[in-house]
mmCIF file of C-alpha atoms in Angstrom:
data_model
loop_
_atom_site.group_PDB
_atom_site.id
_atom_site.type_symbol
_atom_site.label_atom_id
_atom_site.label_comp_id
_atom_site.label_asym_id
_atom_site.label_seq_id
_atom_site.Cartn_x
_atom_site.Cartn_y
_atom_site.Cartn_z
ATOM 1 C CA MET A 1 132.332 118.308 67.659
ATOM 2 C CA THR A 2 131.188 116.194 64.722
ATOM 3 C CA ASP A 3 133.602 114.528 62.373
ATOM 4 C CA ASP A 4 132.978 115.725 58.807
ATOM 5 C CA ARG A 5 135.523 113.371 57.269
ATOM 6 C CA PRO A 6 133.023 110.680 56.167
ATOM 7 C CA ARG A 7 130.819 113.321 54.552
ATOM 8 C CA ALA A 8 133.823 114.893 52.847
ATOM 9 C CA ALA A 9 134.912 111.475 51.584
ATOM 10 C CA VAL A 10 131.469 110.857 50.093
ATOM 11 C CA GLN A 11 131.445 114.271 48.422
ATOM 12 C CA THR A 12 134.923 113.656 47.013
ATOM 13 C CA HIS A 13 133.814 110.287 45.662
ATOM 14 C CA GLU A 14 130.737 111.828 44.038
ATOM 15 C CA LEU A 15 132.865 114.594 42.501
ATOM 16 C CA MET A 16 135.311 112.050 41.056
ATOM 17 C CA LEU A 17 132.403 110.094 39.561
ATOM 18 C CA ALA A 18 131.013 113.301 38.069
ATOM 19 C CA LEU A 19 134.439 114.113 36.586
ATOM 20 C CA VAL A 20 134.299 110.815 34.693
ATOM 21 C CA ARG A 21 130.581 110.539 33.965
ATOM 22 C CA GLY A 22 129.888 114.136 32.954
ATOM 23 C CA PRO A 23 132.328 114.501 30.038
ATOM 24 C CA ALA A 24 131.573 110.961 28.854
ATOM 25 C CA LEU A 25 127.849 111.769 28.861
ATOM 26 C CA ALA A 26 128.399 115.064 27.042
ATOM 27 C CA VAL A 27 130.616 113.586 24.333
ATOM 28 C CA ALA A 28 128.373 110.549 23.767
ATOM 29 C CA THR A 29 125.015 112.338 23.741
ATOM 30 C CA LEU A 30 125.746 115.547 21.830
ATOM 31 C CA PRO A 31 126.035 113.975 18.339
ATOM 32 C CA LEU A 32 123.074 111.669 19.010
ATOM 33 C CA SER A 33 120.854 114.542 20.157
ATOM 34 C CA ILE A 34 121.794 116.664 17.124
ATOM 35 C CA LEU A 35 121.274 113.793 14.679
ATOM 36 C CA LEU A 36 117.912 112.743 16.111
ATOM 37 C CA PHE A 37 116.688 116.347 16.267
ATOM 38 C CA VAL A 38 117.566 116.945 12.609
ATOM 39 C CA LEU A 39 116.006 113.645 11.504
ATOM 40 C CA SER A 40 112.841 114.320 13.534
ATOM 41 C CA LEU A 41 112.369 117.767 11.988
ATOM 42 C CA LEU A 42 113.071 116.327 8.532
ATOM 43 C CA ALA A 43 110.522 113.539 9.019
ATOM 44 C CA VAL A 44 107.833 115.990 10.144
ATOM 45 C CA ALA A 45 108.610 118.390 7.287
ATOM 46 C CA LEU A 46 108.329 115.596 4.715
ATOM 47 C CA LEU A 47 104.955 114.328 5.950
ATOM 48 C CA PRO A 48 102.914 116.310 3.374
ATOM 49 C CA ILE A 49 104.658 114.567 0.466
ATOM 50 C CA GLY A 50 104.452 111.095 2.019
ATOM 51 C CA VAL A 51 108.153 110.541 2.678
ATOM 52 C CA GLY A 52 107.712 111.415 6.340
ATOM 53 C CA VAL A 53 105.168 108.619 6.713
ATOM 54 C CA VAL A 54 107.984 106.143 6.065
ATOM 55 C CA LEU A 55 110.685 108.092 7.931
ATOM 56 C CA LEU A 56 108.885 109.178 11.106
ATOM 57 C CA PRO A 57 108.175 105.784 12.790
ATOM 58 C CA PRO A 58 111.782 104.442 12.677
ATOM 59 C CA VAL A 59 113.220 107.804 13.754
ATOM 60 C CA GLN A 60 110.841 107.997 16.700
ATOM 61 C CA HIS A 61 111.572 104.370 17.577
ATOM 62 C CA VAL A 62 115.276 105.218 17.889
ATOM 63 C CA LEU A 63 114.500 108.455 19.740
ATOM 64 C CA ARG A 64 112.337 106.662 22.280
ATOM 65 C CA ARG A 65 115.036 104.076 22.906
ATOM 66 C CA TYR A 66 117.540 106.908 23.366
ATOM 67 C CA ALA A 67 115.215 108.787 25.742
ATOM 68 C CA ASN A 68 114.539 105.618 27.738
ATOM 69 C CA GLN A 69 118.275 105.049 28.095
ATOM 70 C CA ARG A 70 118.626 108.572 29.492
ATOM 71 C CA ARG A 71 115.763 107.886 31.896
ATOM 72 C CA ARG A 72 117.641 104.823 33.131
ATOM 73 C CA LEU A 73 120.819 106.897 33.589
ATOM 74 C CA VAL A 74 118.921 109.467 35.625
ATOM 75 C CA ARG A 75 117.674 106.652 37.853
ATOM 76 C CA ALA A 76 121.079 104.976 38.135
ATOM 77 C CA TRP A 77 123.224 108.110 38.534
ATOM 78 C CA GLY A 78 120.795 110.614 39.991
ATOM 79 C CA GLY A 79 118.501 108.359 42.029
ATOM 80 C CA MET A 80 115.359 109.854 40.421
ATOM 81 C CA GLU A 81 112.580 107.855 38.775
ATOM 82 C CA VAL A 82 111.479 109.047 35.334
ATOM 83 C CA PRO A 83 108.450 106.999 34.173
ATOM 84 C CA GLU A 84 107.845 106.430 30.480
ATOM 85 C CA PRO A 85 105.106 108.758 29.184
ATOM 86 C CA TYR A 86 104.280 106.975 25.926
ATOM 87 C CA ARG A 87 100.776 105.915 25.034
ATOM 88 C CA PRO A 88 100.335 102.199 24.328
ATOM 89 C CA TRP A 89 100.107 101.201 20.689
ATOM 90 C CA PRO A 90 96.512 100.713 19.544
ATOM 91 C CA ARG A 91 95.241 97.168 19.040
ATOM 92 C CA GLY A 92 95.429 95.660 15.619
ATOM 93 C CA THR A 93 98.127 97.982 14.325
ATOM 94 C CA SER A 94 98.973 96.199 11.108
ATOM 95 C CA GLY A 95 101.978 96.172 8.833
ATOM 96 C CA GLY A 96 102.300 97.550 5.307
ATOM 97 C CA VAL A 97 101.366 100.998 4.082
ATOM 98 C CA VAL A 98 98.207 101.169 6.201
ATOM 99 C CA GLY A 99 100.229 100.197 9.249
ATOM 100 C CA GLN A 100 102.759 102.974 8.572
ATOM 101 C CA VAL A 101 99.962 105.544 8.390
ATOM 102 C CA GLU A 102 98.467 104.216 11.651
ATOM 103 C CA ARG A 103 101.853 104.468 13.351
ATOM 104 C CA CYS A 104 102.366 108.016 12.127
ATOM 105 C CA VAL A 105 98.947 109.136 13.307
ATOM 106 C CA HIS A 106 99.520 107.511 16.693
ATOM 107 C CA LEU A 107 102.938 109.136 17.085
ATOM 108 C CA LEU A 108 101.699 112.572 16.014
ATOM 109 C CA LYS A 109 98.817 112.420 18.487
ATOM 110 C CA ASP A 110 101.028 111.338 21.384
ATOM 111 C CA PRO A 111 102.210 114.406 23.387
ATOM 112 C CA ALA A 112 105.283 112.427 24.471
ATOM 113 C CA THR A 113 106.530 112.498 20.857
ATOM 114 C CA TRP A 114 106.689 116.289 20.864
ATOM 115 C CA ARG A 115 108.185 116.432 24.373
ATOM 116 C CA ASP A 116 110.991 114.122 23.256
ATOM 117 C CA ILE A 117 111.680 116.327 20.220
ATOM 118 C CA ALA A 118 111.612 119.478 22.392
ATOM 119 C CA TRP A 119 114.037 117.877 24.850
ATOM 120 C CA LEU A 120 116.710 117.290 22.195
ATOM 121 C CA PRO A 121 117.742 120.990 21.686
ATOM 122 C CA ALA A 122 117.736 121.486 25.448
ATOM 123 C CA ASP A 123 119.913 118.409 25.859
ATOM 124 C CA MET A 124 122.388 119.498 23.182
ATOM 125 C CA THR A 125 122.793 122.982 24.750
ATOM 126 C CA ALA A 126 122.064 123.256 28.485
ATOM 127 C CA GLY A 127 122.428 119.524 28.934
ATOM 128 C CA PHE A 128 125.825 119.505 27.217
ATOM 129 C CA VAL A 129 127.133 122.373 29.354
ATOM 130 C CA THR A 130 125.877 120.980 32.661
ATOM 131 C CA ALA A 131 127.348 117.560 31.846
ATOM 132 C CA LEU A 132 130.800 119.065 31.202
ATOM 133 C CA LEU A 133 130.844 120.840 34.586
ATOM 134 C CA PRO A 134 131.058 118.154 37.328
ATOM 135 C CA PRO A 135 129.254 120.176 40.042
ATOM 136 C CA MET A 136 126.410 120.817 37.570
ATOM 137 C CA LEU A 137 125.767 117.172 36.653
ATOM 138 C CA PRO A 138 122.768 116.890 39.136
ATOM 139 C CA LEU A 139 121.258 119.881 37.358
ATOM 140 C CA ASN A 140 121.611 117.870 34.114
ATOM 141 C CA HIS A 141 119.690 114.967 35.694
ATOM 142 C CA GLN A 142 116.965 117.316 36.917
ATOM 143 C CA LEU A 143 116.650 118.867 33.461
ATOM 144 C CA THR A 144 116.291 115.460 31.845
ATOM 145 C CA LYS A 145 113.737 114.382 34.440
ATOM 146 C CA ARG A 146 111.668 117.541 34.077
ATOM 147 C CA MET A 147 111.501 117.317 30.297
ATOM 148 C CA LEU A 148 111.121 113.545 29.872
ATOM 149 C CA GLU A 149 108.717 112.648 32.674
ATOM 150 C CA PRO A 150 104.974 112.528 31.910
ATOM 151 C CA THR A 151 102.906 115.578 32.802
ATOM 152 C CA ARG A 152 99.770 115.304 34.918
ATOM 153 C CA GLU A 153 97.635 115.704 31.800
ATOM 154 C CA MET A 154 99.524 112.902 30.062
ATOM 155 C CA LEU A 155 99.078 110.611 33.057
ATOM 156 C CA LEU A 156 95.339 111.323 33.127
ATOM 157 C CA ALA A 157 95.002 110.736 29.380
ATOM 158 C CA ARG A 158 96.908 107.460 29.621
ATOM 159 C CA ARG A 159 94.764 106.384 32.566
ATOM 160 C CA VAL A 160 91.607 107.078 30.550
ATOM 161 C CA GLU A 161 92.987 104.945 27.705
ATOM 162 C CA GLU A 162 93.870 102.144 30.112
ATOM 163 C CA LEU A 163 90.353 102.229 31.582
ATOM 164 C CA TYR A 164 88.881 102.109 28.087
ATOM 165 C CA GLU A 165 91.063 99.100 27.234
ATOM 166 C CA SER A 166 90.149 97.424 30.536
ATOM 167 C CA ARG A 167 86.435 97.914 29.874
ATOM 168 C CA HIS A 168 86.870 96.542 26.366
ATOM 169 C CA ASP A 169 88.731 93.521 27.741
ATOM 170 C CA ALA A 170 86.093 92.984 30.435
ATOM 171 C CA VAL A 171 83.337 92.906 27.806
ATOM 172 C CA ASP A 172 85.366 90.511 25.636
ATOM 173 C CA SER A 173 86.135 88.267 28.615
ATOM 174 C CA SER A 174 82.484 88.148 29.663
ATOM 175 C CA ALA A 175 81.362 87.290 26.141
ATOM 176 C CA ALA A 176 84.001 84.565 25.850
ATOM 177 C CA GLU A 177 83.002 83.131 29.220
ATOM 178 C CA LEU A 178 79.337 83.032 28.211
ATOM 179 C CA ARG A 179 80.243 81.254 24.977
ATOM 180 C CA ARG A 180 82.304 78.722 26.924
ATOM 181 C CA ILE A 181 79.421 78.037 29.320
ATOM 182 C CA GLU A 182 76.961 77.656 26.448
ATOM 183 C CA ARG A 183 79.330 75.286 24.627
ATOM 184 C CA ASP A 184 79.951 73.181 27.745
ATOM 185 C CA LEU A 185 76.250 72.953 28.485
ATOM 186 C CA HIS A 186 75.389 72.066 24.894
ATOM 187 C CA ASP A 187 78.142 69.500 24.373
ATOM 188 C CA GLY A 188 78.102 68.001 27.853
ATOM 189 C CA ALA A 189 75.212 68.040 30.293
ATOM 190 C CA GLN A 190 72.548 68.842 27.697
ATOM 191 C CA ALA A 191 73.588 65.955 25.450
ATOM 192 C CA ARG A 192 73.514 63.515 28.375
ATOM 193 C CA LEU A 193 70.107 64.742 29.535
ATOM 194 C CA VAL A 194 68.708 64.321 26.005
ATOM 195 C CA ALA A 195 70.120 60.799 25.870
ATOM 196 C CA MET A 196 68.607 60.069 29.278
ATOM 197 C CA GLY A 197 65.195 61.308 28.086
ATOM 198 C CA MET A 198 65.358 59.075 25.028
ATOM 199 C CA SER A 199 66.326 56.096 27.200
ATOM 200 C CA LEU A 200 63.390 56.695 29.519
ATOM 201 C CA GLY A 201 61.063 56.917 26.506
ATOM 202 C CA ALA A 202 62.327 53.548 25.315
ATOM 203 C CA VAL A 203 61.904 52.119 28.828
ATOM 204 C CA GLU A 204 58.195 52.998 28.747
ATOM 205 C CA ALA A 205 57.792 50.891 25.617
ATOM 206 C CA LEU A 206 59.818 47.966 26.950
ATOM 207 C CA VAL A 207 58.759 47.792 30.576
ATOM 208 C CA GLU A 208 55.957 45.244 29.890
ATOM 209 C CA ARG A 209 57.399 43.408 26.850
ATOM 210 C CA ASP A 210 61.044 43.076 27.969
ATOM 211 C CA PRO A 211 61.523 43.891 31.685
ATOM 212 C CA ALA A 212 65.195 42.806 31.629
ATOM 213 C CA LYS A 213 66.026 45.183 28.774
ATOM 214 C CA ALA A 214 64.045 47.946 30.465
ATOM 215 C CA LYS A 215 66.030 47.440 33.682
ATOM 216 C CA GLU A 216 69.294 47.656 31.705
ATOM 217 C CA MET A 217 68.211 50.908 30.080
ATOM 218 C CA ILE A 218 67.146 52.351 33.451
ATOM 219 C CA ALA A 219 70.653 51.638 34.773
ATOM 220 C CA GLN A 220 72.141 53.391 31.731
ATOM 221 C CA ALA A 221 69.853 56.379 32.284
ATOM 222 C CA ARG A 222 70.938 56.515 35.926
ATOM 223 C CA GLU A 223 74.587 56.522 34.784
ATOM 224 C CA ASN A 224 73.891 59.341 32.303
ATOM 225 C CA SER A 225 72.197 61.401 35.015
ATOM 226 C CA ALA A 226 75.191 60.946 37.353
ATOM 227 C CA GLU A 227 77.607 62.007 34.605
ATOM 228 C CA ALA A 228 75.443 65.025 33.737
ATOM 229 C CA LEU A 229 75.401 66.047 37.415
ATOM 230 C CA THR A 230 79.184 65.717 37.590
ATOM 231 C CA GLU A 231 79.631 67.865 34.492
ATOM 232 C CA LEU A 232 77.266 70.505 35.884
ATOM 233 C CA ARG A 233 79.224 70.577 39.146
ATOM 234 C CA ASP A 234 82.493 70.958 37.239
ATOM 235 C CA LEU A 235 80.975 73.751 35.192
ATOM 236 C CA VAL A 236 79.799 75.602 38.296
ATOM 237 C CA ARG A 237 83.175 75.044 39.937
ATOM 238 C CA GLY A 238 84.832 76.631 36.892
ATOM 239 C CA ILE A 239 82.601 79.685 37.203
ATOM 240 C CA HIS A 240 83.213 80.155 40.922
ATOM 241 C CA PRO A 241 85.059 77.482 42.930
ATOM 242 C CA PRO A 242 83.151 76.482 46.091
ATOM 243 C CA VAL A 243 86.274 76.699 48.273
ATOM 244 C CA LEU A 244 86.723 80.308 47.144
ATOM 245 C CA ALA A 245 83.128 81.183 48.007
ATOM 246 C CA GLU A 246 83.117 79.353 51.317
ATOM 247 C CA ARG A 247 86.624 79.804 52.714
ATOM 248 C CA GLY A 248 88.199 82.744 50.899
ATOM 249 C CA LEU A 249 91.203 83.411 48.709
ATOM 250 C CA GLY A 250 93.896 82.051 51.031
ATOM 251 C CA ASP A 251 92.423 78.550 51.333
ATOM 252 C CA ALA A 252 91.437 78.570 47.653
ATOM 253 C CA LEU A 253 95.061 79.211 46.641
ATOM 254 C CA ARG A 254 96.270 76.420 48.928
ATOM 255 C CA ALA A 255 93.709 74.047 47.404
ATOM 256 C CA LEU A 256 94.761 75.137 43.929
ATOM 257 C CA ALA A 257 98.399 74.322 44.731
ATOM 258 C CA LEU A 258 97.466 70.859 45.995
ATOM 259 C CA ARG A 259 95.655 70.017 42.739
ATOM 260 C CA MET A 260 98.613 70.804 40.481
ATOM 261 C CA GLN A 261 100.732 67.984 39.075
ATOM 262 C CA VAL A 262 104.035 69.780 39.731
ATOM 263 C CA PRO A 263 105.103 69.839 43.424
ATOM 264 C CA ILE A 264 104.291 73.275 44.844
ATOM 265 C CA GLU A 265 105.441 74.820 48.109
ATOM 266 C CA ALA A 266 102.723 77.283 49.096
ATOM 267 C CA GLU A 267 103.244 80.081 51.612
ATOM 268 C CA VAL A 268 99.980 81.989 51.981
ATOM 269 C CA GLU A 269 99.461 84.795 54.509
ATOM 270 C CA LEU A 270 96.273 86.705 53.736
ATOM 271 C CA PRO A 271 94.141 88.384 56.410
ATOM 272 C CA GLY A 272 90.518 87.281 56.143
ATOM 273 C CA ARG A 273 88.300 87.956 53.157
ATOM 274 C CA PHE A 274 88.539 90.495 50.348
ATOM 275 C CA PRO A 275 85.855 91.779 47.944
ATOM 276 C CA GLU A 276 84.532 88.852 45.907
ATOM 277 C CA PRO A 277 85.451 90.262 42.443
ATOM 278 C CA VAL A 278 89.047 90.823 43.580
ATOM 279 C CA GLU A 279 89.336 87.333 45.071
ATOM 280 C CA THR A 280 87.939 85.807 41.883
ATOM 281 C CA ALA A 281 90.314 87.785 39.639
ATOM 282 C CA VAL A 282 93.380 86.850 41.698
ATOM 283 C CA TYR A 283 92.336 83.188 41.963
ATOM 284 C CA PHE A 284 91.870 82.685 38.224
ATOM 285 C CA ALA A 285 95.019 84.710 37.442
ATOM 286 C CA VAL A 286 97.085 82.442 39.711
ATOM 287 C CA SER A 287 95.345 79.395 38.241
ATOM 288 C CA GLU A 288 96.340 80.480 34.728
ATOM 289 C CA ILE A 289 99.938 81.153 35.798
ATOM 290 C CA LEU A 290 100.252 77.745 37.472
ATOM 291 C CA THR A 291 98.699 76.021 34.461
ATOM 292 C CA ASN A 292 101.183 77.734 32.136
ATOM 293 C CA THR A 293 104.009 76.705 34.450
ATOM 294 C CA ALA A 294 102.915 73.072 34.439
ATOM 295 C CA LYS A 295 102.525 73.026 30.626
ATOM 296 C CA HIS A 296 105.541 74.988 29.433
ATOM 297 C CA ALA A 297 108.175 75.519 32.118
ATOM 298 C CA ALA A 298 109.486 71.931 32.433
ATOM 299 C CA ALA A 299 109.930 72.719 36.129
ATOM 300 C CA SER A 300 110.599 70.202 38.865
ATOM 301 C CA ARG A 301 109.537 72.547 41.656
ATOM 302 C CA VAL A 302 107.288 75.582 42.061
ATOM 303 C CA TRP A 303 106.979 78.069 44.907
ATOM 304 C CA LEU A 304 103.752 79.995 45.516
ATOM 305 C CA ASP A 305 103.899 82.993 47.874
ATOM 306 C CA ALA A 306 100.817 85.093 48.621
ATOM 307 C CA LEU A 307 100.743 87.939 51.122
ATOM 308 C CA TYR A 308 99.005 91.181 51.953
ATOM 309 C CA ALA A 309 101.429 94.051 51.241
ATOM 310 C CA ARG A 310 100.500 97.166 53.201
ATOM 311 C CA ASP A 311 103.568 99.015 51.881
ATOM 312 C CA ALA A 312 102.907 98.476 48.156
ATOM 313 C CA PRO A 313 103.700 101.523 45.944
ATOM 314 C CA GLY A 314 100.067 102.044 44.981
ATOM 315 C CA GLY A 315 98.681 101.362 48.466
ATOM 316 C CA ALA A 316 97.756 98.145 50.241
ATOM 317 C CA ALA A 317 97.529 95.219 47.846
ATOM 318 C CA ILE A 318 97.396 91.450 47.452
ATOM 319 C CA ARG A 319 100.767 90.290 46.121
ATOM 320 C CA VAL A 320 101.271 86.789 44.722
ATOM 321 C CA SER A 321 104.530 85.399 43.319
ATOM 322 C CA VAL A 322 104.935 82.129 41.425
ATOM 323 C CA THR A 323 108.535 80.973 41.041
ATOM 324 C CA ASP A 324 109.754 77.867 39.243
ATOM 325 C CA ASP A 325 113.088 76.226 38.423
ATOM 326 C CA GLY A 326 112.150 75.575 34.808
ATOM 327 C CA LYS A 327 113.677 76.557 31.486
ATOM 328 C CA GLY A 328 112.589 80.219 31.532
ATOM 329 C CA GLY A 329 111.844 82.388 28.512
ATOM 330 C CA ALA A 330 108.285 83.281 29.558
ATOM 331 C CA SER A 331 106.813 86.680 28.676
ATOM 332 C CA PRO A 332 103.363 88.226 28.097
ATOM 333 C CA GLU A 333 104.380 88.770 24.453
ATOM 334 C CA ALA A 334 105.161 85.096 23.928
ATOM 335 C CA GLY A 335 101.606 83.789 24.367
ATOM 336 C CA SER A 336 98.004 84.632 25.095
ATOM 337 C CA GLY A 337 97.964 83.153 28.622
ATOM 338 C CA LEU A 338 99.925 85.859 30.421
ATOM 339 C CA ARG A 339 98.346 88.558 28.250
ATOM 340 C CA GLY A 340 94.958 87.321 29.445
ATOM 341 C CA VAL A 341 96.163 87.524 33.032
ATOM 342 C CA GLN A 342 97.320 91.101 32.431
ATOM 343 C CA ARG A 343 93.918 92.044 31.033
ATOM 344 C CA ARG A 344 92.073 90.375 33.902
ATOM 345 C CA LEU A 345 94.160 92.203 36.525
ATOM 346 C CA ALA A 346 94.008 95.560 34.724
ATOM 347 C CA GLN A 347 90.264 95.675 35.389
ATOM 348 C CA PHE A 348 91.170 96.084 39.093
ATOM 349 C CA ASP A 349 94.220 98.356 38.592
ATOM 350 C CA GLY A 350 96.388 95.288 39.067
ATOM 351 C CA VAL A 351 99.795 94.722 37.483
ATOM 352 C CA LEU A 352 101.802 91.703 36.351
ATOM 353 C CA ALA A 353 105.612 91.459 36.290
ATOM 354 C CA VAL A 354 107.539 88.618 34.644
ATOM 355 C CA ASP A 355 111.225 87.899 35.249
ATOM 356 C CA SER A 356 112.150 84.881 33.146
ATOM 357 C CA PRO A 357 115.644 84.753 31.615
ATOM 358 C CA VAL A 358 116.354 81.921 29.209
ATOM 359 C CA GLY A 359 117.484 78.974 31.293
ATOM 360 C CA GLY A 360 115.401 80.079 34.277
ATOM 361 C CA PRO A 361 114.407 80.545 36.947
ATOM 362 C CA THR A 362 111.085 82.250 36.295
ATOM 363 C CA MET A 363 109.258 84.548 38.705
ATOM 364 C CA VAL A 364 105.790 85.873 37.877
ATOM 365 C CA THR A 365 104.446 88.443 40.336
ATOM 366 C CA LEU A 366 100.992 89.975 40.380
ATOM 367 C CA GLU A 367 99.750 92.791 42.575
ATOM 368 C CA VAL A 368 96.136 93.933 42.961
ATOM 369 C CA PRO A 369 95.094 96.861 45.192
ATOM 370 C CA ALA A 370 92.680 95.616 47.857
ATOM 371 C CA GLU A 371 91.516 96.179 51.414
ATOM 372 C CA PRO A 372 90.289 93.351 53.654
ATOM 373 C CA LEU A 373 86.584 93.255 54.467
ATOM 374 C CA GLY A 374 85.542 94.013 57.998
#
């Protein structure tokens, strides 16, 4: 005979929590839902006369914060994930009157805007009743989840937008890389080769009249050729590091850690080789993260952990974490470095997460779906 006392104790505990949470949720959310619903309808109704253009963006900003808070409550109290369905803001959204019009158009075209507005009357009626009745609180969470989670069509539309942005970023990155290579060739190796050619031309004129001067200029030309070769090697190494091509991502990350000025403890466990584009993207992403850490974190120690995660949410993936004991405060919004890493990884369905409270420590984690070769 089984003992049902532990189960009964758990159910009693959950009921007591619902007795406290449910009424508190109902009382707190009812006036907010009514107010935001009225303001949303008013903003939409006033669009034709221009007032809604000013009113709609701030109202929707508050509504989205309110809806996100309810999504977090569903996760914390109901154990159900409710992803955000909102489309990303378009690039170059400016301020001023033009910016307000752009925001309005974006909000009106986003299906999540209308789903949020439609959720408000449901929340102030069925949601209010189910929150007041403790046994019905899980129905309340399910209602919120069903109305606030993205639909399949919304997920597909957002994925199409993300792919468009990734393609745009890939084109921009390629163009920027070509410009960098052209600039490095023009300012470095090309200039030295031109100088070497001029020196050799002068040597031809001096070789019979002033052999000593000709010998000196030959030595200078030899020095220029060595420096040009070094610059060409550095340029090629910047395009694709030899250790990455010859020995794979694991050894390339270890070599990268050894070259940094800040002491780095590297723990790398990667099985064999991965597709070359993925290895290159991860390598340069980690290189950028470590460079940012060395420049801005004021850290005395850095930890680099790279592994192959077979149990990643999106399938098997390369996962790399960079942790430092610096001053913290890092975020993709704070500078172009981490934003560039995000764009580079997005081309491979990769993601970047930054946990960096002010005062530290900082942990930057990237994850890129990948399968080993062979």
